[in-house]
Short mmCIF file of N, CA and C in Angstrom, two decimals:
data_model
loop_
_atom_site.label_atom_id
_atom_site.label_comp_id
_atom_site.label_asym_id
_atom_site.label_seq_id
_atom_site.Cartn_x
_atom_site.Cartn_y
_atom_site.Cartn_z
N UNK A 165 -74.15 -34.45 -113.93
CA UNK A 165 -73.11 -34.99 -114.76
C UNK A 165 -73.53 -34.97 -116.24
N UNK A 166 -74.76 -35.38 -116.51
CA UNK A 166 -75.25 -35.41 -117.89
C UNK A 166 -75.32 -34.00 -118.45
N UNK A 167 -75.87 -33.08 -117.67
CA UNK A 167 -75.99 -31.70 -118.14
C UNK A 167 -74.61 -31.10 -118.41
N UNK A 168 -73.65 -31.38 -117.56
CA UNK A 168 -72.30 -30.86 -117.76
C UNK A 168 -71.67 -31.43 -119.04
N UNK A 169 -71.84 -32.72 -119.28
CA UNK A 169 -71.30 -33.33 -120.50
C UNK A 169 -71.96 -32.73 -121.74
N UNK A 170 -73.26 -32.59 -121.71
CA UNK A 170 -73.97 -32.03 -122.86
C UNK A 170 -73.55 -30.58 -123.09
N UNK A 171 -73.34 -29.83 -122.03
CA UNK A 171 -72.88 -28.44 -122.16
C UNK A 171 -71.48 -28.41 -122.77
N UNK A 172 -70.61 -29.35 -122.40
CA UNK A 172 -69.27 -29.43 -123.00
C UNK A 172 -69.36 -29.74 -124.49
N UNK A 173 -70.29 -30.59 -124.88
CA UNK A 173 -70.49 -30.90 -126.30
C UNK A 173 -70.97 -29.65 -127.03
N UNK A 174 -71.86 -28.89 -126.41
CA UNK A 174 -72.35 -27.65 -127.04
C UNK A 174 -71.22 -26.64 -127.21
N UNK A 175 -70.34 -26.55 -126.24
CA UNK A 175 -69.24 -25.60 -126.31
C UNK A 175 -68.17 -26.04 -127.31
N UNK A 176 -67.85 -27.33 -127.32
CA UNK A 176 -66.75 -27.82 -128.15
C UNK A 176 -67.15 -28.31 -129.53
N UNK A 177 -68.37 -28.81 -129.69
CA UNK A 177 -68.81 -29.29 -130.98
C UNK A 177 -68.46 -30.74 -131.27
N UNK A 178 -67.82 -31.44 -130.34
CA UNK A 178 -67.48 -32.85 -130.53
C UNK A 178 -68.24 -33.68 -129.51
N UNK A 179 -68.88 -34.75 -129.99
CA UNK A 179 -69.71 -35.57 -129.11
C UNK A 179 -68.88 -36.32 -128.07
N UNK A 180 -67.65 -36.67 -128.37
CA UNK A 180 -66.73 -37.37 -127.48
C UNK A 180 -67.25 -38.74 -127.05
N UNK A 181 -68.25 -39.24 -127.73
CA UNK A 181 -68.76 -40.58 -127.47
C UNK A 181 -68.97 -41.27 -128.81
N UNK A 182 -68.52 -42.48 -128.92
CA UNK A 182 -68.63 -43.19 -130.18
C UNK A 182 -69.96 -43.91 -130.31
N UNK A 183 -70.39 -44.58 -129.27
CA UNK A 183 -71.57 -45.42 -129.35
C UNK A 183 -72.77 -44.88 -128.57
N UNK A 184 -72.67 -43.67 -128.09
CA UNK A 184 -73.76 -43.08 -127.31
C UNK A 184 -74.40 -41.97 -128.11
N UNK A 185 -75.71 -42.05 -128.25
CA UNK A 185 -76.41 -41.00 -128.98
C UNK A 185 -77.13 -40.06 -128.03
N UNK A 186 -77.85 -40.61 -127.06
CA UNK A 186 -78.65 -39.80 -126.15
C UNK A 186 -78.34 -40.20 -124.71
N UNK A 187 -78.22 -39.21 -123.86
CA UNK A 187 -78.01 -39.46 -122.43
C UNK A 187 -79.30 -39.12 -121.69
N UNK A 188 -79.59 -39.85 -120.65
CA UNK A 188 -80.79 -39.59 -119.87
C UNK A 188 -80.40 -39.32 -118.43
N UNK A 189 -80.64 -38.10 -117.94
CA UNK A 189 -80.31 -37.82 -116.54
C UNK A 189 -81.32 -38.49 -115.62
N UNK A 190 -80.83 -39.17 -114.61
CA UNK A 190 -81.69 -39.80 -113.60
C UNK A 190 -81.11 -39.43 -112.24
N UNK A 191 -81.87 -38.68 -111.46
CA UNK A 191 -81.40 -38.26 -110.14
C UNK A 191 -81.75 -39.26 -109.05
N UNK A 192 -82.86 -39.99 -109.24
CA UNK A 192 -83.26 -40.98 -108.25
C UNK A 192 -84.11 -42.05 -108.92
N UNK A 193 -84.15 -43.22 -108.32
CA UNK A 193 -84.93 -44.33 -108.87
C UNK A 193 -85.81 -44.94 -107.79
N UNK A 194 -86.81 -45.68 -108.25
CA UNK A 194 -87.68 -46.41 -107.34
C UNK A 194 -88.33 -47.55 -108.10
N UNK A 195 -89.07 -48.37 -107.37
CA UNK A 195 -89.85 -49.43 -108.00
C UNK A 195 -91.02 -48.77 -108.74
N UNK A 196 -91.36 -49.29 -109.90
CA UNK A 196 -92.39 -48.66 -110.73
C UNK A 196 -93.79 -49.08 -110.31
N UNK A 197 -94.21 -48.62 -109.14
CA UNK A 197 -95.62 -48.72 -108.76
C UNK A 197 -96.06 -47.33 -108.31
N UNK A 198 -97.33 -47.04 -108.43
CA UNK A 198 -97.82 -45.67 -108.27
C UNK A 198 -97.46 -45.05 -106.91
N UNK A 199 -97.66 -45.70 -105.78
CA UNK A 199 -97.29 -45.06 -104.51
C UNK A 199 -95.80 -44.71 -104.41
N UNK A 200 -94.95 -45.60 -104.88
CA UNK A 200 -93.50 -45.34 -104.83
C UNK A 200 -93.11 -44.18 -105.74
N UNK A 201 -93.69 -44.14 -106.94
CA UNK A 201 -93.37 -43.07 -107.89
C UNK A 201 -93.83 -41.73 -107.34
N UNK A 202 -95.01 -41.68 -106.74
CA UNK A 202 -95.51 -40.42 -106.17
C UNK A 202 -94.68 -39.99 -104.97
N UNK A 203 -94.22 -40.94 -104.18
CA UNK A 203 -93.34 -40.62 -103.05
C UNK A 203 -92.02 -40.04 -103.56
N UNK A 204 -91.47 -40.65 -104.60
CA UNK A 204 -90.24 -40.15 -105.20
C UNK A 204 -90.45 -38.75 -105.76
N UNK A 205 -91.59 -38.54 -106.39
CA UNK A 205 -91.90 -37.22 -106.95
C UNK A 205 -91.92 -36.16 -105.85
N UNK A 206 -92.54 -36.46 -104.75
CA UNK A 206 -92.60 -35.48 -103.65
C UNK A 206 -91.22 -35.18 -103.09
N UNK A 207 -90.36 -36.19 -103.03
CA UNK A 207 -89.00 -35.99 -102.51
C UNK A 207 -88.13 -35.21 -103.48
N UNK A 208 -88.34 -35.38 -104.78
CA UNK A 208 -87.45 -34.78 -105.78
C UNK A 208 -87.97 -33.46 -106.33
N UNK A 209 -89.23 -33.45 -106.71
CA UNK A 209 -89.78 -32.34 -107.48
C UNK A 209 -90.13 -31.15 -106.60
N UNK A 210 -90.76 -31.40 -105.47
CA UNK A 210 -91.20 -30.30 -104.61
C UNK A 210 -90.03 -29.42 -104.16
N UNK A 211 -88.89 -29.98 -103.72
CA UNK A 211 -87.76 -29.10 -103.36
C UNK A 211 -87.27 -28.24 -104.53
N UNK A 212 -87.32 -28.76 -105.74
CA UNK A 212 -86.91 -27.98 -106.90
C UNK A 212 -87.82 -26.77 -107.08
N UNK A 213 -89.12 -26.99 -107.01
CA UNK A 213 -90.08 -25.90 -107.23
C UNK A 213 -90.14 -24.94 -106.05
N UNK A 214 -89.81 -25.39 -104.87
CA UNK A 214 -89.86 -24.53 -103.68
C UNK A 214 -88.53 -23.83 -103.41
N UNK A 215 -87.54 -24.03 -104.27
CA UNK A 215 -86.23 -23.41 -104.10
C UNK A 215 -86.33 -21.89 -104.11
N UNK A 216 -87.15 -21.36 -105.00
CA UNK A 216 -87.39 -19.92 -105.08
C UNK A 216 -88.89 -19.69 -104.88
N UNK A 217 -89.32 -19.33 -103.67
CA UNK A 217 -90.75 -19.23 -103.38
C UNK A 217 -91.49 -18.18 -104.22
N UNK A 218 -90.79 -17.19 -104.73
CA UNK A 218 -91.43 -16.14 -105.52
C UNK A 218 -91.67 -16.56 -106.97
N UNK A 219 -90.88 -17.47 -107.48
CA UNK A 219 -90.92 -17.84 -108.90
C UNK A 219 -92.08 -18.79 -109.18
N UNK A 220 -92.77 -18.53 -110.28
CA UNK A 220 -93.81 -19.42 -110.76
C UNK A 220 -93.28 -20.09 -112.02
N UNK A 221 -93.08 -21.39 -111.95
CA UNK A 221 -92.51 -22.14 -113.07
C UNK A 221 -93.60 -22.61 -114.02
N UNK A 222 -93.22 -22.68 -115.29
CA UNK A 222 -94.01 -23.39 -116.30
C UNK A 222 -93.31 -24.72 -116.49
N UNK A 223 -94.04 -25.81 -116.36
CA UNK A 223 -93.39 -27.12 -116.40
C UNK A 223 -94.09 -28.07 -117.36
N UNK A 224 -93.37 -29.13 -117.69
CA UNK A 224 -93.90 -30.19 -118.53
C UNK A 224 -93.40 -31.52 -117.98
N UNK A 225 -94.28 -32.50 -117.96
CA UNK A 225 -93.89 -33.85 -117.55
C UNK A 225 -93.58 -34.64 -118.81
N UNK A 226 -92.35 -35.06 -118.94
CA UNK A 226 -91.88 -35.84 -120.10
C UNK A 226 -91.76 -37.29 -119.64
N UNK A 227 -92.68 -38.14 -120.08
CA UNK A 227 -92.76 -39.52 -119.61
C UNK A 227 -92.44 -40.48 -120.73
N UNK A 228 -91.52 -41.40 -120.48
CA UNK A 228 -91.22 -42.49 -121.42
C UNK A 228 -91.43 -43.80 -120.68
N UNK A 229 -92.29 -44.63 -121.24
CA UNK A 229 -92.56 -45.95 -120.64
C UNK A 229 -92.20 -47.02 -121.66
N UNK A 230 -91.36 -47.96 -121.24
CA UNK A 230 -90.97 -49.07 -122.11
C UNK A 230 -91.10 -50.38 -121.33
N UNK A 231 -91.71 -51.36 -121.98
CA UNK A 231 -91.87 -52.70 -121.39
C UNK A 231 -92.52 -52.65 -120.02
N UNK A 232 -93.55 -51.81 -119.88
CA UNK A 232 -94.24 -51.68 -118.61
C UNK A 232 -95.73 -51.51 -118.89
N UNK A 233 -96.56 -52.32 -118.27
CA UNK A 233 -98.00 -52.19 -118.47
C UNK A 233 -98.78 -52.26 -117.17
N UNK A 234 -98.13 -52.09 -116.04
CA UNK A 234 -98.81 -52.14 -114.74
C UNK A 234 -99.53 -50.83 -114.45
N UNK A 235 -98.88 -49.71 -114.65
CA UNK A 235 -99.47 -48.39 -114.42
C UNK A 235 -99.81 -47.79 -115.77
N UNK A 236 -101.00 -47.22 -115.88
CA UNK A 236 -101.34 -46.56 -117.14
C UNK A 236 -100.62 -45.22 -117.23
N UNK A 237 -100.34 -44.82 -118.42
CA UNK A 237 -99.64 -43.56 -118.68
C UNK A 237 -100.42 -42.37 -118.11
N UNK A 238 -101.73 -42.35 -118.36
CA UNK A 238 -102.55 -41.22 -117.91
C UNK A 238 -102.62 -41.15 -116.38
N UNK A 239 -102.74 -42.30 -115.71
CA UNK A 239 -102.78 -42.30 -114.24
C UNK A 239 -101.47 -41.79 -113.66
N UNK A 240 -100.37 -42.16 -114.28
CA UNK A 240 -99.06 -41.72 -113.80
C UNK A 240 -98.89 -40.21 -113.98
N UNK A 241 -99.26 -39.69 -115.14
CA UNK A 241 -99.14 -38.25 -115.39
C UNK A 241 -100.04 -37.46 -114.44
N UNK A 242 -101.27 -37.92 -114.24
CA UNK A 242 -102.19 -37.23 -113.33
C UNK A 242 -101.64 -37.22 -111.90
N UNK A 243 -101.12 -38.34 -111.45
CA UNK A 243 -100.55 -38.42 -110.11
C UNK A 243 -99.35 -37.51 -109.94
N UNK A 244 -98.47 -37.48 -110.94
CA UNK A 244 -97.30 -36.61 -110.88
C UNK A 244 -97.70 -35.15 -110.87
N UNK A 245 -98.70 -34.79 -111.67
CA UNK A 245 -99.15 -33.39 -111.73
C UNK A 245 -99.73 -32.94 -110.39
N UNK A 246 -100.36 -33.84 -109.66
CA UNK A 246 -100.92 -33.49 -108.36
C UNK A 246 -99.83 -33.25 -107.31
N UNK A 247 -98.64 -33.77 -107.53
CA UNK A 247 -97.53 -33.57 -106.58
C UNK A 247 -96.93 -32.17 -106.69
N UNK A 248 -97.13 -31.52 -107.82
CA UNK A 248 -96.54 -30.20 -108.06
C UNK A 248 -97.39 -29.15 -107.34
N UNK A 249 -96.78 -28.21 -106.64
CA UNK A 249 -97.56 -27.13 -106.02
C UNK A 249 -98.43 -26.41 -107.05
N UNK A 250 -99.64 -26.05 -106.65
CA UNK A 250 -100.65 -25.55 -107.59
C UNK A 250 -100.30 -24.23 -108.26
N UNK A 251 -99.46 -23.43 -107.66
CA UNK A 251 -99.18 -22.12 -108.27
C UNK A 251 -98.36 -22.25 -109.56
N UNK A 252 -97.68 -23.36 -109.75
CA UNK A 252 -96.91 -23.60 -110.97
C UNK A 252 -97.84 -24.12 -112.05
N UNK A 253 -97.60 -23.74 -113.28
CA UNK A 253 -98.52 -24.03 -114.38
C UNK A 253 -97.93 -25.01 -115.38
N UNK A 254 -98.79 -25.85 -115.92
CA UNK A 254 -98.39 -26.76 -117.00
C UNK A 254 -98.32 -25.94 -118.28
N UNK A 255 -97.24 -26.09 -119.02
CA UNK A 255 -97.08 -25.42 -120.31
C UNK A 255 -96.34 -26.39 -121.23
N UNK A 256 -97.08 -27.03 -122.12
CA UNK A 256 -96.48 -28.05 -122.98
C UNK A 256 -95.63 -27.46 -124.09
N UNK A 257 -95.81 -26.19 -124.41
CA UNK A 257 -95.07 -25.58 -125.52
C UNK A 257 -93.87 -24.75 -125.07
N UNK A 258 -93.97 -24.09 -123.93
CA UNK A 258 -92.93 -23.15 -123.48
C UNK A 258 -92.49 -23.43 -122.05
N UNK A 259 -92.19 -24.65 -121.73
CA UNK A 259 -91.87 -25.02 -120.35
C UNK A 259 -90.47 -24.54 -119.96
N UNK A 260 -90.33 -24.18 -118.69
CA UNK A 260 -89.03 -23.79 -118.13
C UNK A 260 -88.38 -24.97 -117.42
N UNK A 261 -89.19 -25.80 -116.80
CA UNK A 261 -88.69 -26.97 -116.07
C UNK A 261 -89.33 -28.22 -116.66
N UNK A 262 -88.54 -29.27 -116.74
CA UNK A 262 -89.03 -30.53 -117.29
C UNK A 262 -88.84 -31.61 -116.23
N UNK A 263 -89.91 -32.33 -115.97
CA UNK A 263 -89.84 -33.47 -115.07
C UNK A 263 -89.71 -34.69 -115.97
N UNK A 264 -88.52 -35.27 -115.99
CA UNK A 264 -88.24 -36.42 -116.84
C UNK A 264 -88.49 -37.69 -116.04
N UNK A 265 -89.38 -38.53 -116.55
CA UNK A 265 -89.72 -39.78 -115.89
C UNK A 265 -89.50 -40.90 -116.89
N UNK A 266 -88.63 -41.83 -116.54
CA UNK A 266 -88.33 -42.99 -117.39
C UNK A 266 -88.78 -44.24 -116.64
N UNK A 267 -89.70 -44.99 -117.24
CA UNK A 267 -90.14 -46.24 -116.65
C UNK A 267 -89.72 -47.36 -117.59
N UNK A 268 -88.89 -48.26 -117.08
CA UNK A 268 -88.44 -49.41 -117.86
C UNK A 268 -88.65 -50.66 -117.03
N UNK A 269 -89.51 -51.52 -117.51
CA UNK A 269 -89.91 -52.74 -116.81
C UNK A 269 -90.42 -52.39 -115.42
N UNK A 270 -89.69 -52.72 -114.37
CA UNK A 270 -90.19 -52.48 -113.02
C UNK A 270 -89.42 -51.38 -112.29
N UNK A 271 -88.67 -50.57 -113.02
CA UNK A 271 -87.86 -49.50 -112.42
C UNK A 271 -88.30 -48.14 -112.98
N UNK A 272 -88.35 -47.15 -112.12
CA UNK A 272 -88.68 -45.78 -112.54
C UNK A 272 -87.52 -44.87 -112.16
N UNK A 273 -87.06 -44.07 -113.11
CA UNK A 273 -86.04 -43.07 -112.86
C UNK A 273 -86.62 -41.69 -113.07
N UNK A 274 -86.20 -40.72 -112.27
CA UNK A 274 -86.79 -39.39 -112.35
C UNK A 274 -85.72 -38.32 -112.16
N UNK A 275 -85.91 -37.20 -112.85
CA UNK A 275 -85.06 -36.03 -112.65
C UNK A 275 -85.82 -34.79 -113.07
N UNK A 276 -85.36 -33.66 -112.59
CA UNK A 276 -85.93 -32.36 -112.96
C UNK A 276 -84.81 -31.57 -113.61
N UNK A 277 -85.05 -31.09 -114.83
CA UNK A 277 -84.01 -30.36 -115.56
C UNK A 277 -84.59 -29.09 -116.16
N UNK A 278 -83.71 -28.17 -116.45
CA UNK A 278 -84.06 -26.96 -117.19
C UNK A 278 -83.43 -27.07 -118.57
N UNK A 279 -83.88 -26.30 -119.53
CA UNK A 279 -83.29 -26.21 -120.87
C UNK A 279 -83.28 -27.55 -121.61
N UNK A 280 -84.30 -28.34 -121.46
CA UNK A 280 -84.35 -29.67 -122.08
C UNK A 280 -84.34 -29.57 -123.60
N UNK A 281 -85.12 -28.66 -124.15
CA UNK A 281 -85.16 -28.53 -125.61
C UNK A 281 -83.93 -27.79 -126.13
N UNK A 282 -83.41 -26.83 -125.38
CA UNK A 282 -82.21 -26.12 -125.81
C UNK A 282 -81.03 -27.09 -125.87
N UNK A 283 -81.03 -28.09 -125.00
CA UNK A 283 -79.98 -29.10 -124.99
C UNK A 283 -80.35 -30.30 -125.87
N UNK A 284 -81.29 -30.11 -126.78
CA UNK A 284 -81.68 -31.13 -127.77
C UNK A 284 -82.02 -32.47 -127.13
N UNK A 285 -82.75 -32.43 -126.03
CA UNK A 285 -83.17 -33.63 -125.30
C UNK A 285 -81.98 -34.52 -124.94
N UNK A 286 -80.84 -33.90 -124.70
CA UNK A 286 -79.60 -34.58 -124.30
C UNK A 286 -79.10 -35.54 -125.37
N UNK A 287 -79.41 -35.25 -126.63
CA UNK A 287 -78.93 -36.03 -127.76
C UNK A 287 -77.59 -35.45 -128.19
N UNK A 288 -76.50 -36.07 -127.77
CA UNK A 288 -75.16 -35.51 -128.00
C UNK A 288 -74.79 -35.50 -129.48
N UNK A 289 -75.24 -36.48 -130.23
CA UNK A 289 -74.94 -36.51 -131.67
C UNK A 289 -75.63 -35.35 -132.39
N UNK A 290 -76.86 -35.07 -132.04
CA UNK A 290 -77.60 -33.96 -132.64
C UNK A 290 -76.94 -32.63 -132.29
N UNK A 291 -76.51 -32.48 -131.06
CA UNK A 291 -75.84 -31.24 -130.64
C UNK A 291 -74.56 -31.05 -131.43
N UNK A 292 -73.78 -32.11 -131.59
CA UNK A 292 -72.53 -32.01 -132.34
C UNK A 292 -72.79 -31.66 -133.80
N UNK A 293 -73.83 -32.25 -134.41
CA UNK A 293 -74.15 -31.94 -135.80
C UNK A 293 -74.60 -30.49 -135.96
N UNK A 294 -75.43 -30.01 -135.05
CA UNK A 294 -75.89 -28.62 -135.12
C UNK A 294 -74.72 -27.67 -134.91
N UNK A 295 -73.86 -27.98 -133.96
CA UNK A 295 -72.70 -27.13 -133.67
C UNK A 295 -71.76 -27.05 -134.87
N UNK A 296 -71.60 -28.15 -135.59
CA UNK A 296 -70.69 -28.19 -136.73
C UNK A 296 -71.36 -27.80 -138.04
N UNK A 297 -72.64 -27.44 -138.00
CA UNK A 297 -73.34 -26.97 -139.19
C UNK A 297 -73.73 -28.06 -140.17
N UNK A 298 -73.76 -29.30 -139.73
CA UNK A 298 -74.15 -30.40 -140.62
C UNK A 298 -75.66 -30.53 -140.64
N UNK A 299 -76.19 -31.05 -141.73
CA UNK A 299 -77.61 -31.32 -141.84
C UNK A 299 -77.80 -32.82 -141.96
N UNK A 300 -79.04 -33.26 -141.94
CA UNK A 300 -79.33 -34.69 -142.03
C UNK A 300 -78.88 -35.26 -143.37
N UNK A 301 -78.93 -34.46 -144.44
CA UNK A 301 -78.54 -34.96 -145.76
C UNK A 301 -77.04 -35.23 -145.85
N UNK A 302 -76.25 -34.63 -144.97
CA UNK A 302 -74.80 -34.80 -145.03
C UNK A 302 -74.31 -36.02 -144.26
N UNK A 303 -75.17 -36.68 -143.51
CA UNK A 303 -74.76 -37.83 -142.71
C UNK A 303 -74.57 -39.07 -143.56
N UNK A 304 -74.01 -40.10 -142.95
CA UNK A 304 -73.73 -41.32 -143.70
C UNK A 304 -75.00 -42.08 -144.05
N UNK A 305 -76.06 -41.95 -143.29
CA UNK A 305 -77.30 -42.65 -143.60
C UNK A 305 -77.92 -42.08 -144.86
N UNK A 306 -77.93 -40.77 -144.99
CA UNK A 306 -78.52 -40.15 -146.18
C UNK A 306 -77.69 -40.47 -147.41
N UNK A 307 -76.37 -40.62 -147.27
CA UNK A 307 -75.51 -40.91 -148.42
C UNK A 307 -75.61 -42.35 -148.88
N UNK A 308 -76.08 -43.25 -148.04
CA UNK A 308 -76.07 -44.66 -148.40
C UNK A 308 -77.00 -44.99 -149.56
N UNK A 309 -78.02 -44.18 -149.80
CA UNK A 309 -78.94 -44.45 -150.90
C UNK A 309 -78.51 -43.85 -152.21
N UNK A 310 -77.53 -42.98 -152.21
CA UNK A 310 -77.08 -42.31 -153.43
C UNK A 310 -76.00 -43.14 -154.11
N UNK A 311 -76.01 -43.21 -155.44
CA UNK A 311 -74.92 -43.91 -156.12
C UNK A 311 -73.64 -43.10 -156.02
N UNK A 312 -72.54 -43.79 -155.89
CA UNK A 312 -71.24 -43.14 -155.78
C UNK A 312 -70.83 -42.59 -157.14
N UNK A 313 -70.18 -41.43 -157.14
CA UNK A 313 -69.74 -40.82 -158.39
C UNK A 313 -68.62 -41.62 -159.04
N UNK A 314 -67.80 -42.28 -158.24
CA UNK A 314 -66.66 -43.01 -158.79
C UNK A 314 -67.02 -44.45 -159.17
N UNK A 315 -68.19 -44.91 -158.79
CA UNK A 315 -68.58 -46.29 -159.11
C UNK A 315 -69.06 -46.37 -160.55
N UNK A 316 -68.68 -47.42 -161.28
CA UNK A 316 -69.15 -47.58 -162.66
C UNK A 316 -70.62 -47.95 -162.67
N UNK A 317 -71.31 -47.51 -163.73
CA UNK A 317 -72.74 -47.77 -163.82
C UNK A 317 -73.06 -48.93 -164.70
#
């Protein structure tokens, strides 16, 4: 659903959302403890990578942790990397598949997506600005510091 909406924004150039800046795809959730997260990874990620047995994917684990200090970031990344079949390679610069892991308090959400950077990390406002040819200087935030031409000095 998220990928389809972002693709529609790329095609049309209008964000179609007033108060939403970034969407996060989550295919499945679990309790944020290491055994549960690794079990979820095996259920979600392995079928994605085994879909085409001949293909060797370059992947990246994109992890965001907020308000969570039970599992360390490095332990979680190492555990997730061990769930991926060994023939697939980690590539932090040129990845084809992205394993998105969001940990917020005691909940973990996970999904596997392609074209994460091409879709501007699912930032619909950024996609709309790029599609319409706007730059950061043309936005309302950049204009707020400039004096108005019609205002008296």
